[in-house]
mmCIF file of C-alpha atoms in Angstrom:
data_model
loop_
_atom_site.group_PDB
_atom_site.id
_atom_site.type_symbol
_atom_site.label_atom_id
_atom_site.label_comp_id
_atom_site.label_asym_id
_atom_site.label_seq_id
_atom_site.Cartn_x
_atom_site.Cartn_y
_atom_site.Cartn_z
ATOM 1 C CA MET A 1 90.195 -15.390 11.698
ATOM 2 C CA PRO A 2 94.280 -14.994 12.207
ATOM 3 C CA LYS A 3 94.723 -13.050 8.883
ATOM 4 C CA GLN A 4 91.696 -10.807 9.283
ATOM 5 C CA ILE A 5 93.249 -9.317 12.751
ATOM 6 C CA PRO A 6 96.632 -7.915 11.136
ATOM 7 C CA THR A 7 94.561 -6.788 8.243
ATOM 8 C CA LEU A 8 92.063 -5.071 10.503
ATOM 9 C CA THR A 9 94.995 -3.330 12.479
ATOM 10 C CA ARG A 10 96.569 -2.058 9.723
ATOM 11 C CA ALA A 11 93.175 -0.479 8.432
ATOM 12 C CA LEU A 12 92.591 1.193 11.564
ATOM 13 C CA ALA A 13 96.187 2.361 12.031
ATOM 14 C CA VAL A 14 96.089 3.947 8.520
ATOM 15 C CA CYS A 15 92.538 5.594 9.534
ATOM 16 C CA CYS A 16 94.329 7.204 12.692
ATOM 17 C CA ALA A 17 97.020 8.432 11.003
ATOM 18 C CA LEU A 18 94.941 9.983 8.266
ATOM 19 C CA ALA A 19 92.724 11.401 10.690
ATOM 20 C CA VAL A 20 95.345 13.807 12.062
ATOM 21 C CA PHE A 21 97.111 14.324 9.067
ATOM 22 C CA PRO A 22 96.232 17.649 7.388
ATOM 23 C CA LEU A 23 94.521 17.579 3.853
ATOM 24 C CA SER A 24 93.154 20.564 1.953
ATOM 25 C CA SER A 25 92.194 21.857 5.499
ATOM 26 C CA HIS A 26 93.324 21.794 9.208
ATOM 27 C CA ALA A 27 90.093 20.613 10.654
ATOM 28 C CA ILE A 28 87.277 18.033 10.044
ATOM 29 C CA ASP A 29 84.236 19.750 8.282
ATOM 30 C CA SER A 30 81.693 17.495 8.874
ATOM 31 C CA ALA A 31 80.899 13.776 10.217
ATOM 32 C CA SER A 32 78.217 11.405 8.128
ATOM 33 C CA LEU A 33 76.283 8.051 8.934
ATOM 34 C CA GLU A 34 75.408 5.759 6.124
ATOM 35 C CA TYR A 35 73.395 2.542 5.887
ATOM 36 C CA GLY A 36 72.889 0.614 2.402
ATOM 37 C CA ASP A 37 72.169 -2.846 1.306
ATOM 38 C CA GLY A 38 73.044 -4.507 -1.986
ATOM 39 C CA ASN A 39 73.182 -8.486 -2.549
ATOM 40 C CA LYS A 40 72.088 -9.805 0.693
ATOM 41 C CA THR A 41 74.540 -7.593 2.428
ATOM 42 C CA LYS A 42 74.130 -4.655 5.166
ATOM 43 C CA LEU A 43 76.270 -2.021 5.254
ATOM 44 C CA VAL A 44 76.964 0.926 7.998
ATOM 45 C CA ARG A 45 79.294 3.642 7.472
ATOM 46 C CA LEU A 46 80.775 6.176 10.100
ATOM 47 C CA GLY A 47 82.844 9.147 8.290
ATOM 48 C CA VAL A 48 84.423 12.542 8.685
ATOM 49 C CA GLN A 49 84.862 15.169 6.019
ATOM 50 C CA TRP A 50 87.321 17.887 5.044
ATOM 51 C CA LYS A 51 85.737 20.424 2.314
ATOM 52 C CA TRP A 52 87.899 21.379 -0.573
ATOM 53 C CA ASN A 53 88.663 25.102 -0.647
ATOM 54 C CA LYS A 54 88.120 25.508 -4.307
ATOM 55 C CA ARG A 55 85.212 26.003 -6.847
ATOM 56 C CA TRP A 56 85.112 25.335 -10.436
ATOM 57 C CA TRP A 57 82.949 26.177 -13.493
ATOM 58 C CA HIS A 58 80.838 28.591 -11.848
ATOM 59 C CA SER A 59 77.833 28.916 -14.248
ATOM 60 C CA ASN A 60 73.988 30.258 -13.268
ATOM 61 C CA GLY A 61 74.620 30.034 -9.400
ATOM 62 C CA THR A 62 76.463 26.948 -9.551
ATOM 63 C CA HIS A 63 79.568 25.451 -9.204
ATOM 64 C CA ILE A 64 81.611 21.900 -8.418
ATOM 65 C CA GLY A 65 83.481 21.441 -5.113
ATOM 66 C CA GLY A 66 83.914 18.622 -3.261
ATOM 67 C CA TYR A 67 85.484 17.024 -0.025
ATOM 68 C CA TRP A 68 87.755 14.197 0.801
ATOM 69 C CA ASP A 69 85.653 11.446 2.446
ATOM 70 C CA LEU A 70 87.350 8.951 5.281
ATOM 71 C CA SER A 71 85.310 6.289 6.512
ATOM 72 C CA LEU A 72 85.243 3.227 8.327
ATOM 73 C CA ALA A 73 82.296 0.637 7.523
ATOM 74 C CA ARG A 74 80.779 -2.696 8.512
ATOM 75 C CA TRP A 75 79.430 -5.061 5.678
ATOM 76 C CA HIS A 76 77.143 -8.155 7.395
ATOM 77 C CA ALA A 77 76.588 -10.791 4.625
ATOM 78 C CA THR A 78 74.246 -13.281 5.127
ATOM 79 C CA ASN A 79 75.069 -15.901 2.720
ATOM 80 C CA PHE A 80 78.847 -16.323 3.202
ATOM 81 C CA ARG A 81 80.328 -18.742 0.936
ATOM 82 C CA ASN A 82 76.679 -19.308 -0.695
ATOM 83 C CA ILE A 83 75.742 -20.959 2.305
ATOM 84 C CA PRO A 84 71.851 -19.886 3.601
ATOM 85 C CA GLY A 85 72.200 -18.249 6.882
ATOM 86 C CA ASN A 86 76.075 -18.333 7.008
ATOM 87 C CA THR A 87 77.351 -14.929 7.730
ATOM 88 C CA GLN A 88 80.448 -13.070 6.656
ATOM 89 C CA ASN A 89 81.373 -9.495 8.822
ATOM 90 C CA ILE A 90 83.812 -7.196 7.206
ATOM 91 C CA ALA A 91 85.473 -3.794 8.407
ATOM 92 C CA VAL A 92 86.156 -1.454 5.571
ATOM 93 C CA LEU A 93 88.591 1.574 5.591
ATOM 94 C CA GLY A 94 87.742 4.078 2.686
ATOM 95 C CA PHE A 95 89.083 7.313 1.442
ATOM 96 C CA THR A 96 87.553 9.033 -1.695
ATOM 97 C CA PRO A 97 87.843 12.327 -3.129
ATOM 98 C CA VAL A 98 84.104 13.086 -3.986
ATOM 99 C CA PHE A 99 83.179 16.032 -6.703
ATOM 100 C CA ARG A 100 79.682 18.107 -6.064
ATOM 101 C CA LEU A 101 77.789 19.861 -8.542
ATOM 102 C CA GLN A 102 76.156 22.381 -6.023
ATOM 103 C CA SER A 103 74.372 25.976 -5.677
ATOM 104 C CA ASP A 104 76.748 28.490 -4.903
ATOM 105 C CA SER A 105 74.678 28.950 -1.465
ATOM 106 C CA LEU A 106 75.839 25.401 -0.662
ATOM 107 C CA THR A 107 72.078 24.512 0.283
ATOM 108 C CA GLY A 108 69.314 22.951 -2.031
ATOM 109 C CA PHE A 109 70.058 19.736 -4.200
ATOM 110 C CA TYR A 110 73.293 18.564 -5.913
ATOM 111 C CA LEU A 111 74.613 15.837 -7.516
ATOM 112 C CA GLU A 112 77.983 13.963 -6.521
ATOM 113 C CA GLY A 113 80.381 11.079 -7.550
ATOM 114 C CA GLY A 114 83.731 9.878 -6.678
ATOM 115 C CA ILE A 115 86.245 7.002 -6.722
ATOM 116 C CA GLY A 116 88.320 6.365 -3.898
ATOM 117 C CA ALA A 117 90.164 3.428 -2.509
ATOM 118 C CA ASN A 118 89.308 0.935 0.251
ATOM 119 C CA LEU A 119 90.703 -1.788 2.230
ATOM 120 C CA LEU A 120 88.503 -4.533 3.478
ATOM 121 C CA SER A 121 89.640 -6.988 6.655
ATOM 122 C CA GLU A 122 88.792 -10.099 4.786
ATOM 123 C CA VAL A 123 87.737 -11.104 1.065
ATOM 124 C CA TYR A 124 84.140 -10.731 0.456
ATOM 125 C CA ASN A 125 82.230 -14.129 -0.812
ATOM 126 C CA SER A 126 78.779 -14.343 -0.566
ATOM 127 C CA ASN A 127 75.553 -14.381 -2.495
ATOM 128 C CA HIS A 128 77.383 -15.869 -5.626
ATOM 129 C CA ARG A 129 79.492 -12.912 -5.570
ATOM 130 C CA GLN A 130 83.207 -13.176 -4.718
ATOM 131 C CA LEU A 131 86.010 -10.187 -4.679
ATOM 132 C CA SER A 132 89.942 -11.895 -4.669
ATOM 133 C CA THR A 133 91.783 -8.928 -3.135
ATOM 134 C CA SER A 134 91.096 -6.885 0.090
ATOM 135 C CA PHE A 135 91.641 -3.513 -1.784
ATOM 136 C CA GLN A 136 88.676 -2.818 -3.667
ATOM 137 C CA PHE A 137 87.980 0.615 -5.440
ATOM 138 C CA GLY A 138 84.650 2.283 -4.605
ATOM 139 C CA ASP A 139 82.421 3.981 -7.332
ATOM 140 C CA GLN A 140 79.825 6.226 -6.016
ATOM 141 C CA ILE A 141 77.278 8.797 -7.761
ATOM 142 C CA GLY A 142 74.429 10.129 -5.617
ATOM 143 C CA VAL A 143 71.899 12.787 -5.462
ATOM 144 C CA GLY A 144 71.241 14.895 -2.303
ATOM 145 C CA TYR A 145 69.715 18.111 -0.371
ATOM 146 C CA VAL A 146 70.972 20.892 1.930
ATOM 147 C CA PHE A 147 68.634 22.197 4.374
ATOM 148 C CA PRO A 148 68.787 25.751 5.422
ATOM 149 C CA ASN A 149 69.770 23.894 8.934
ATOM 150 C CA LYS A 150 73.014 22.577 6.885
ATOM 151 C CA LEU A 151 71.566 19.119 7.466
ATOM 152 C CA ASP A 152 72.722 16.934 4.307
ATOM 153 C CA ILE A 153 70.693 14.236 3.309
ATOM 154 C CA ALA A 154 71.692 11.657 0.297
ATOM 155 C CA LEU A 155 70.857 8.772 -2.055
ATOM 156 C CA LYS A 156 73.699 7.031 -3.395
ATOM 157 C CA ALA A 157 74.803 4.109 -5.298
ATOM 158 C CA GLU A 158 77.994 2.865 -5.048
ATOM 159 C CA HIS A 159 80.144 -0.291 -7.046
ATOM 160 C CA PHE A 160 83.009 -2.335 -4.799
ATOM 161 C CA SER A 161 85.281 -3.953 -7.344
ATOM 162 C CA ASN A 162 89.119 -4.225 -7.963
ATOM 163 C CA GLY A 163 89.359 -3.084 -11.385
ATOM 164 C CA GLY A 164 90.302 -6.535 -12.933
ATOM 165 C CA ILE A 165 93.197 -6.553 -10.686
ATOM 166 C CA LYS A 166 92.677 -10.119 -9.752
ATOM 167 C CA GLU A 167 89.836 -12.598 -10.832
ATOM 168 C CA PRO A 168 87.183 -13.316 -9.399
ATOM 169 C CA ASN A 169 86.038 -9.828 -9.581
ATOM 170 C CA SER A 170 82.360 -9.980 -9.491
ATOM 171 C CA GLY A 171 82.013 -6.604 -7.647
ATOM 172 C CA ILE A 172 79.271 -5.568 -5.098
ATOM 173 C CA ASN A 173 76.727 -3.019 -5.467
ATOM 174 C CA PHE A 174 74.995 -0.663 -2.619
ATOM 175 C CA VAL A 175 72.016 1.390 -2.375
ATOM 176 C CA MET A 176 72.924 3.892 0.541
ATOM 177 C CA LEU A 177 71.166 6.585 2.596
ATOM 178 C CA ARG A 178 73.564 9.188 3.884
ATOM 179 C CA ALA A 179 72.885 11.919 6.674
ATOM 180 C CA SER A 180 75.891 14.253 7.483
ATOM 181 C CA TYR A 181 76.076 17.633 9.281
ATOM 182 C CA PRO A 182 78.941 20.164 9.635
ATOM 183 C CA PHE A 183 80.759 21.199 12.883
#
């Protein structure tokens, strides 16, 4: 536990610094709540987003846009060190650029994907899956729908791994449901 506190403190300090640092805009555009499950591990994530003020590849009423996503999550594993009933709780700070293929009206169905950086408060070791570093890449792909009232609901898949930086690197996968709403 003593090693966990400095890492979590650093993660929270980075989160606070990024929250006040202007990215592509001077204000947060939306907030999100996500719930996920995978490899006997539950995930709950809160996030804030900044939209990019850029549109690429306009065609047939669609374009590619995107946003920056800053998140803080909690993973709850129920098979820590492969011992049934033994639990592990990990805090995760993430920062991800996300590309989105969407309609020009910014409503209706969309596809999105991104690759981001994540810092875990401790190394994951559960359900015969082990990560050897606190730094992990998070690769995500999703499909969603933006309603006329701007409520955004999405189904996503996300894979975490260190990209081969250090072994073992068995990775962890989540299927997640996200709801977000603009300010």
